[in-house]
Amino acid sequence: MLTQKPEAVKAQGTGARPSGSTVVCYFEDAFVPLAEAKVGVMTHGFLYGTAVFEGIRAYWNAEQGQLYGLKLADHYRRLTQSTRVMLMDSPYTVDELVGLTVDLLRRNGFREDTYVRPSFYKSTEAIGVRLHNLESKFLVFAIPFGNYIDTEGGITAQTVSWRRNSDVSIPARSKIVGAYVNSAFAKSEAQLNGYDEAIVLTLDGHASEGSAENLFMVRDGVLITPPVTDDILEGITREALMELAEREMGLRVVERSIDRSELYVADEVLLCGTGAQVSPVISIDHRQIGTGRVGPIGGRLKDLYFEAVRGRSPAYSRWLTPIY
Ligand code: PMP
């Protein structure tokens, strides 16, 4: 039974639709006020979760007066792959999608950290569960957004009872809207039990990922993360951290399955994602991880990541699209 511990159900990020604001989004082939972008109640994507999406961040650098879109092309490549899995056709190239996003951010004139949410959704208004013979449409909106989960002091996690949707049911490698009910089950079980985050296992009991984050552990100086065949989203932050670990820290990075109990004996555990950024985990299922504080590898990776995404590491400016 779940016990509600309100103090643990922290408000994380802002996430709410900016009310009464002048934010514009791209919807039905035009830039319109966010408050006016509405879909009908019979829209297939709403009835059956037949939509795919991305979560992208743009980071504000106050000294440079610049907003940087992070790995925009990587996100739109993954979104295009998701459309393919879901039998959708994208009429746009990756470059066009990046261009639309730059245009959107410019029109909004954001001068703060921003979250960008593009989506293709089955737009036909019809009953009947299927993927084929349905129209789809593209939309993208962006809102100001701070930290989604704590990145400073370390977080607590619970291995939840829900299992990750497997590639034989709903592929985790695609960001399919309906599949996020699985993440919602996981996150709520962990938070209502008083933990910050969920760790979700695959059907065969290996650690897959967090509710919306990829997972890393450190054992004997080696950075280890589950392979893309363990029902994970092929995360873009995961890729970024692997690059930073190898190039900047000279670490060995290994992709292999991880047992639940390995997490308990790991020196460090990290969760990462666009929303979560880099979040060291200091306790799992009441077991202290390592020293119970943010470890040296996780702490350094976090610093390297934030320097890169805010446009303070010239070597990683190729990850960034300047918006202004
Ligand atoms: N796993 C899941 C289930 C997610 O929703 C996310 C967030 N997109 C991630 C991992 C991290 O992926 P990324 O680094 O590409 O944001």
Tab-separated table of C-alpha atoms and ligand atoms in Angstrom:
chain	number	residue	atom	x	y	z
A	1	MET	CA	0.000	0.000	0.000
A	2	LEU	CA	1.231	3.478	-0.798
A	3	THR	CA	1.629	5.956	2.013
A	4	GLN	CA	1.343	9.592	1.082
A	5	LYS	CA	4.237	11.608	2.483
A	6	PRO	CA	3.521	15.102	1.220
A	7	GLU	CA	6.932	16.456	2.153
A	8	ALA	CA	8.496	14.059	-0.334
A	9	VAL	CA	6.173	14.998	-3.161
A	10	LYS	CA	8.247	18.036	-4.005
A	11	ALA	CA	7.195	20.570	-6.574
A	12	GLN	CA	9.702	19.910	-9.332
A	13	GLY	CA	10.269	22.369	-12.136
A	14	THR	CA	7.519	24.688	-13.189
A	15	GLY	CA	5.953	22.750	-16.019
A	16	ALA	CA	2.559	24.478	-15.872
A	17	ARG	CA	1.207	26.334	-18.895
A	18	PRO	CA	2.182	30.011	-18.518
A	19	SER	CA	-1.152	31.676	-17.758
A	20	GLY	CA	-2.286	34.854	-19.472
A	21	SER	CA	1.026	35.115	-21.237
A	22	THR	CA	1.937	35.929	-24.792
A	23	VAL	CA	3.770	32.636	-25.406
A	24	VAL	CA	3.299	31.421	-28.964
A	25	CYS	CA	3.555	27.880	-30.293
A	26	TYR	CA	3.605	26.239	-33.711
A	27	PHE	CA	0.308	24.444	-34.262
A	28	GLU	CA	-1.508	23.384	-37.441
A	29	ASP	CA	1.152	24.980	-39.656
A	30	ALA	CA	1.099	28.433	-38.034
A	31	PHE	CA	2.480	30.322	-35.042
A	32	VAL	CA	-0.456	30.950	-32.690
A	33	PRO	CA	-0.874	31.894	-29.010
A	34	LEU	CA	-0.313	28.808	-26.841
A	35	ALA	CA	-3.670	29.325	-25.138
A	36	GLU	CA	-5.424	29.041	-28.501
A	37	ALA	CA	-3.769	25.787	-29.616
A	38	LYS	CA	-6.493	23.221	-28.922
A	39	VAL	CA	-7.328	19.751	-30.266
A	40	GLY	CA	-10.763	18.171	-30.462
A	41	VAL	CA	-11.786	15.568	-27.883
A	42	MET	CA	-11.988	12.871	-30.582
A	43	THR	CA	-8.392	13.380	-31.719
A	44	HIS	CA	-6.857	9.899	-32.054
A	45	GLY	CA	-3.686	10.873	-30.226
A	46	PHE	CA	-5.779	11.948	-27.245
A	47	LEU	CA	-8.097	8.933	-27.357
A	48	TYR	CA	-5.331	6.323	-27.635
A	49	GLY	CA	-1.996	7.993	-26.811
A	50	THR	CA	-0.911	7.646	-30.452
A	51	ALA	CA	1.555	10.509	-30.471
A	52	VAL	CA	5.327	10.811	-30.207
A	53	PHE	CA	7.294	13.628	-28.667
A	54	GLU	CA	10.637	15.030	-27.600
A	55	GLY	CA	11.725	17.009	-24.593
A	56	ILE	CA	14.462	19.498	-25.463
A	57	ARG	CA	16.181	22.164	-23.406
A	58	ALA	CA	17.479	25.558	-24.342
A	59	TYR	CA	19.916	27.116	-21.843
A	60	TRP	CA	20.217	30.836	-21.190
A	61	ASN	CA	23.715	32.278	-20.825
A	62	ALA	CA	23.296	35.695	-19.200
A	63	GLU	CA	26.921	36.843	-19.687
A	64	GLN	CA	26.734	36.123	-23.398
A	65	GLY	CA	23.108	37.246	-23.719
A	66	GLN	CA	22.533	34.047	-25.646
A	67	LEU	CA	20.038	31.187	-25.562
A	68	TYR	CA	21.462	27.831	-26.662
A	69	GLY	CA	19.305	25.019	-28.050
A	70	LEU	CA	20.898	21.753	-26.913
A	71	LYS	CA	21.450	18.948	-29.423
A	72	LEU	CA	18.456	20.003	-31.492
A	73	ALA	CA	19.286	17.836	-34.494
A	74	ASP	CA	19.791	14.741	-32.306
A	75	HIS	CA	16.337	15.243	-30.801
A	76	TYR	CA	14.703	15.693	-34.181
A	77	ARG	CA	16.489	12.629	-35.565
A	78	ARG	CA	15.066	10.617	-32.664
A	79	LEU	CA	11.616	12.152	-33.170
A	80	THR	CA	11.746	11.183	-36.839
A	81	GLN	CA	12.680	7.631	-35.813
A	82	SER	CA	9.730	7.593	-33.407
A	83	THR	CA	7.376	8.613	-36.237
A	84	ARG	CA	8.644	5.694	-38.308
A	85	VAL	CA	7.956	3.215	-35.496
A	86	MET	CA	4.444	4.637	-35.143
A	87	LEU	CA	3.632	4.514	-38.895
A	88	MET	CA	3.599	8.283	-39.217
A	89	ASP	CA	5.053	10.369	-42.016
A	90	SER	CA	7.033	13.453	-41.176
A	91	PRO	CA	6.739	15.993	-43.997
A	92	TYR	CA	9.752	17.823	-42.526
A	93	THR	CA	13.480	17.155	-42.673
A	94	VAL	CA	15.493	17.279	-39.455
A	95	ASP	CA	16.942	20.628	-40.572
A	96	GLU	CA	13.465	22.053	-41.128
A	97	LEU	CA	12.362	20.933	-37.668
A	98	VAL	CA	15.447	22.559	-36.133
A	99	GLY	CA	14.692	25.733	-38.116
A	100	LEU	CA	11.080	25.818	-36.897
A	101	THR	CA	12.295	25.471	-33.312
A	102	VAL	CA	14.823	28.288	-33.644
A	103	ASP	CA	12.064	30.452	-35.138
A	104	LEU	CA	9.718	29.541	-32.269
A	105	LEU	CA	12.273	30.432	-29.585
A	106	ARG	CA	13.129	33.722	-31.320
A	107	ARG	CA	9.485	34.710	-31.625
A	108	ASN	CA	9.029	34.095	-27.894
A	109	GLY	CA	12.176	36.018	-27.056
A	110	PHE	CA	12.946	33.839	-24.023
A	111	ARG	CA	15.834	35.057	-21.888
A	112	GLU	CA	15.821	32.166	-19.403
A	113	ASP	CA	16.119	28.365	-19.419
A	114	THR	CA	13.436	26.915	-21.635
A	115	TYR	CA	11.840	23.547	-22.305
A	116	VAL	CA	10.812	22.744	-25.875
A	117	ARG	CA	8.174	20.120	-26.533
A	118	PRO	CA	7.675	19.021	-30.161
A	119	SER	CA	5.175	16.319	-30.999
A	120	PHE	CA	3.677	14.421	-33.923
A	121	TYR	CA	0.190	13.214	-33.086
A	122	LYS	CA	-2.418	11.168	-34.923
A	123	SER	CA	-4.776	14.006	-35.656
A	124	THR	CA	-7.721	12.222	-37.286
A	125	GLU	CA	-10.833	12.507	-35.126
A	126	ALA	CA	-11.992	8.897	-35.098
A	127	ILE	CA	-12.774	5.925	-32.876
A	128	GLY	CA	-10.828	2.748	-33.663
A	129	VAL	CA	-7.528	1.715	-32.188
A	130	ARG	CA	-4.826	1.262	-34.826
A	131	LEU	CA	-1.730	2.952	-36.205
A	132	HIS	CA	-2.495	2.898	-39.937
A	133	ASN	CA	-4.791	5.037	-42.101
A	134	LEU	CA	-4.642	8.059	-39.815
A	135	GLU	CA	-3.408	11.576	-40.495
A	136	SER	CA	-0.753	13.058	-38.271
A	137	LYS	CA	0.251	16.612	-37.486
A	138	PHE	CA	3.238	18.355	-35.944
A	139	LEU	CA	3.208	20.832	-33.109
A	140	VAL	CA	5.897	22.405	-30.967
A	141	PHE	CA	5.659	24.638	-27.946
A	142	ALA	CA	8.230	26.055	-25.550
A	143	ILE	CA	7.911	27.296	-21.986
A	144	PRO	CA	10.298	28.668	-19.355
A	145	PHE	CA	11.554	25.766	-17.230
A	146	GLY	CA	13.930	25.343	-14.292
A	147	ASN	CA	15.257	22.179	-12.639
A	148	TYR	CA	13.035	19.108	-12.922
A	149	ILE	CA	14.793	17.170	-10.194
A	150	ASP	CA	17.490	18.131	-7.759
A	151	THR	CA	20.965	18.201	-9.232
A	152	GLU	CA	22.905	19.489	-6.225
A	153	GLY	CA	22.512	17.448	-3.057
A	154	GLY	CA	21.780	14.025	-4.548
A	155	ILE	CA	18.430	12.254	-4.639
A	156	THR	CA	16.864	9.119	-3.186
A	157	ALA	CA	15.397	6.410	-5.396
A	158	GLN	CA	13.208	3.353	-5.086
A	159	THR	CA	13.204	0.280	-7.317
A	160	VAL	CA	9.498	0.273	-8.038
A	161	SER	CA	7.224	-2.711	-8.535
A	162	TRP	CA	6.201	-1.658	-12.067
A	163	ARG	CA	8.368	-3.044	-14.901
A	164	ARG	CA	9.544	-1.076	-17.922
A	165	ASN	CA	7.375	-1.556	-20.987
A	166	SER	CA	9.333	-3.973	-23.094
A	167	ASP	CA	10.230	-3.787	-26.776
A	168	VAL	CA	7.686	-6.588	-27.370
A	169	SER	CA	4.832	-4.464	-25.959
A	170	ILE	CA	5.557	-0.738	-26.422
A	171	PRO	CA	9.093	0.038	-27.615
A	172	ALA	CA	10.908	2.133	-25.030
A	173	ARG	CA	13.373	3.432	-27.622
A	174	SER	CA	10.626	5.625	-29.082
A	175	LYS	CA	9.093	8.474	-27.113
A	176	ILE	CA	5.499	7.297	-27.482
A	177	VAL	CA	3.017	9.360	-25.491
A	178	GLY	CA	0.921	6.349	-24.386
A	179	ALA	CA	4.028	4.608	-23.051
A	180	TYR	CA	4.544	7.405	-20.538
A	181	VAL	CA	1.743	5.985	-18.409
A	182	ASN	CA	4.366	3.374	-17.476
A	183	SER	CA	6.682	6.196	-16.355
A	184	ALA	CA	3.823	7.836	-14.461
A	185	PHE	CA	3.083	4.595	-12.543
A	186	ALA	CA	6.761	4.342	-11.642
A	187	LYS	CA	7.255	7.971	-10.614
A	188	SER	CA	4.122	8.121	-8.482
A	189	GLU	CA	4.887	4.864	-6.687
A	190	ALA	CA	8.348	6.187	-5.768
A	191	GLN	CA	7.208	9.677	-4.783
A	192	LEU	CA	4.150	8.591	-2.800
A	193	ASN	CA	6.474	6.254	-0.916
A	194	GLY	CA	8.682	9.202	-0.016
A	195	TYR	CA	11.497	8.839	-2.572
A	196	ASP	CA	12.537	11.401	-5.157
A	197	GLU	CA	12.734	9.088	-8.173
A	198	ALA	CA	11.930	5.628	-9.481
A	199	ILE	CA	14.341	3.037	-10.816
A	200	VAL	CA	12.512	0.689	-13.150
A	201	LEU	CA	13.549	-2.887	-13.952
A	202	THR	CA	13.140	-4.727	-17.247
A	203	LEU	CA	10.814	-7.744	-17.365
A	204	ASP	CA	13.833	-9.989	-16.718
A	205	GLY	CA	14.844	-7.963	-13.691
A	206	HIS	CA	17.722	-5.808	-14.924
A	207	ALA	CA	17.945	-2.123	-14.109
A	208	SER	CA	16.579	-0.267	-17.111
A	209	GLU	CA	16.263	3.418	-16.280
A	210	GLY	CA	14.518	6.041	-14.163
A	211	SER	CA	10.982	7.262	-14.868
A	212	ALA	CA	12.330	9.738	-17.431
A	213	GLU	CA	16.092	9.380	-17.041
A	214	ASN	CA	18.855	7.048	-18.127
A	215	LEU	CA	20.945	5.329	-15.503
A	216	PHE	CA	24.680	5.069	-14.874
A	217	MET	CA	26.659	3.450	-12.084
A	218	VAL	CA	30.330	3.683	-11.207
A	219	ARG	CA	32.163	0.553	-10.070
A	220	ASP	CA	35.935	0.620	-9.567
A	221	GLY	CA	36.318	3.742	-11.681
A	222	VAL	CA	34.368	2.327	-14.656
A	223	LEU	CA	31.189	4.055	-15.813
A	224	ILE	CA	28.535	1.443	-16.616
A	225	THR	CA	25.144	1.945	-18.245
A	226	PRO	CA	22.478	-0.482	-19.522
A	227	PRO	CA	22.655	-1.274	-23.252
A	228	VAL	CA	20.073	-0.010	-25.729
A	229	THR	CA	18.623	-3.546	-25.790
A	230	ASP	CA	17.523	-3.306	-22.121
A	231	ASP	CA	14.313	-1.369	-22.847
A	232	ILE	CA	15.780	2.091	-22.411
A	233	LEU	CA	15.184	5.272	-24.316
A	234	GLU	CA	18.356	5.862	-26.323
A	235	GLY	CA	19.026	8.986	-24.353
A	236	ILE	CA	20.731	12.063	-25.720
A	237	THR	CA	22.055	13.114	-22.299
A	238	ARG	CA	23.336	9.542	-21.846
A	239	GLU	CA	25.295	9.947	-25.076
A	240	ALA	CA	26.594	13.352	-23.946
A	241	LEU	CA	27.791	12.004	-20.579
A	242	MET	CA	29.488	9.043	-22.230
A	243	GLU	CA	31.392	11.459	-24.467
A	244	LEU	CA	32.367	13.737	-21.563
A	245	ALA	CA	33.444	10.776	-19.413
A	246	GLU	CA	35.675	9.351	-22.118
A	247	ARG	CA	37.123	12.537	-23.559
A	248	GLU	CA	37.373	14.819	-20.543
A	249	MET	CA	37.889	12.329	-17.722
A	250	GLY	CA	39.554	9.433	-19.556
A	251	LEU	CA	37.045	7.020	-18.046
A	252	ARG	CA	36.200	3.635	-19.458
A	253	VAL	CA	32.498	3.491	-20.346
A	254	VAL	CA	30.827	0.092	-20.590
A	255	GLU	CA	27.328	-0.689	-21.846
A	256	ARG	CA	26.044	-3.863	-20.203
A	257	SER	CA	23.076	-5.133	-18.210
A	258	ILE	CA	23.009	-4.115	-14.555
A	259	ASP	CA	21.547	-6.208	-11.730
A	260	ARG	CA	19.438	-4.477	-9.109
A	261	SER	CA	21.786	-5.456	-6.284
A	262	GLU	CA	24.782	-4.096	-8.194
A	263	LEU	CA	23.279	-0.657	-7.692
A	264	TYR	CA	23.384	-1.200	-3.919
A	265	VAL	CA	27.117	-1.937	-3.991
A	266	ALA	CA	28.031	0.652	-6.647
A	267	ASP	CA	30.414	3.476	-5.720
A	268	GLU	CA	28.121	6.001	-7.424
A	269	VAL	CA	24.791	6.017	-9.261
A	270	LEU	CA	23.567	8.770	-11.593
A	271	LEU	CA	20.324	9.512	-13.388
A	272	CYS	CA	20.394	11.759	-16.433
A	273	GLY	CA	18.053	13.203	-19.005
A	274	THR	CA	17.051	16.393	-20.716
A	275	GLY	CA	14.646	17.310	-17.921
A	276	ALA	CA	16.573	15.772	-15.026
A	277	GLN	CA	19.980	16.903	-16.371
A	278	VAL	CA	22.519	15.091	-14.152
A	279	SER	CA	21.229	13.832	-10.809
A	280	PRO	CA	23.481	11.838	-8.506
A	281	VAL	CA	21.565	9.212	-6.514
A	282	ILE	CA	22.712	8.916	-2.894
A	283	SER	CA	20.405	6.172	-1.680
A	284	ILE	CA	18.377	3.367	-3.278
A	285	ASP	CA	15.809	1.231	-1.424
A	286	HIS	CA	17.235	2.506	1.907
A	287	ARG	CA	20.797	1.467	0.972
A	288	GLN	CA	23.293	4.284	1.034
A	289	ILE	CA	25.188	4.531	-2.254
A	290	GLY	CA	28.936	5.004	-1.780
A	291	THR	CA	29.552	7.681	0.817
A	292	GLY	CA	25.910	8.812	0.724
A	293	ARG	CA	27.019	12.070	-0.851
A	294	VAL	CA	27.540	13.240	-4.413
A	295	GLY	CA	30.589	11.275	-5.587
A	296	PRO	CA	33.682	12.575	-7.406
A	297	ILE	CA	32.800	11.151	-10.827
A	298	GLY	CA	29.135	12.139	-10.750
A	299	GLY	CA	30.013	15.585	-9.405
A	300	ARG	CA	32.631	16.193	-12.094
A	301	LEU	CA	30.390	14.909	-14.900
A	302	LYS	CA	27.622	17.191	-13.703
A	303	ASP	CA	29.940	20.217	-13.748
A	304	LEU	CA	31.293	19.338	-17.198
A	305	TYR	CA	27.753	18.893	-18.496
A	306	PHE	CA	26.529	22.241	-17.193
A	307	GLU	CA	29.584	24.059	-18.557
A	308	ALA	CA	28.992	22.507	-21.979
A	309	VAL	CA	25.235	23.086	-22.213
A	310	ARG	CA	25.521	26.714	-21.106
A	311	GLY	CA	28.028	27.481	-23.820
A	312	ARG	CA	31.102	27.711	-21.567
A	313	SER	CA	33.102	24.871	-23.207
A	314	PRO	CA	34.207	25.759	-26.738
A	315	ALA	CA	34.944	22.073	-27.425
A	316	TYR	CA	31.234	21.342	-27.106
A	317	SER	CA	29.800	24.337	-28.928
A	318	ARG	CA	28.909	21.826	-31.666
A	319	TRP	CA	26.178	20.538	-29.305
A	320	LEU	CA	24.571	23.978	-29.289
A	321	THR	CA	22.444	26.082	-31.621
A	322	PRO	CA	22.611	29.816	-30.720
A	323	ILE	CA	19.085	31.145	-30.952
A	324	TYR	CA	19.853	34.891	-31.203
B	1	PMP	N1	14.388	7.664	-20.403
B	1	PMP	C1	13.135	8.117	-20.503
B	1	PMP	C2	12.005	7.180	-20.284
B	1	PMP	C3	12.899	9.479	-20.779
B	1	PMP	O1	11.656	9.944	-20.865
B	1	PMP	C4	13.992	10.346	-20.933
B	1	PMP	C5	13.759	11.807	-21.178
B	1	PMP	N2	13.627	12.087	-22.540
B	1	PMP	C6	15.280	9.811	-20.834
B	1	PMP	C7	15.437	8.474	-20.573
B	1	PMP	C8	16.481	10.670	-21.069
B	1	PMP	O2	16.575	10.941	-22.442
B	1	PMP	P1	17.230	12.292	-22.980
B	1	PMP	O3	18.563	12.391	-22.364
B	1	PMP	O4	17.291	12.085	-24.446
B	1	PMP	O5	16.338	13.377	-22.585
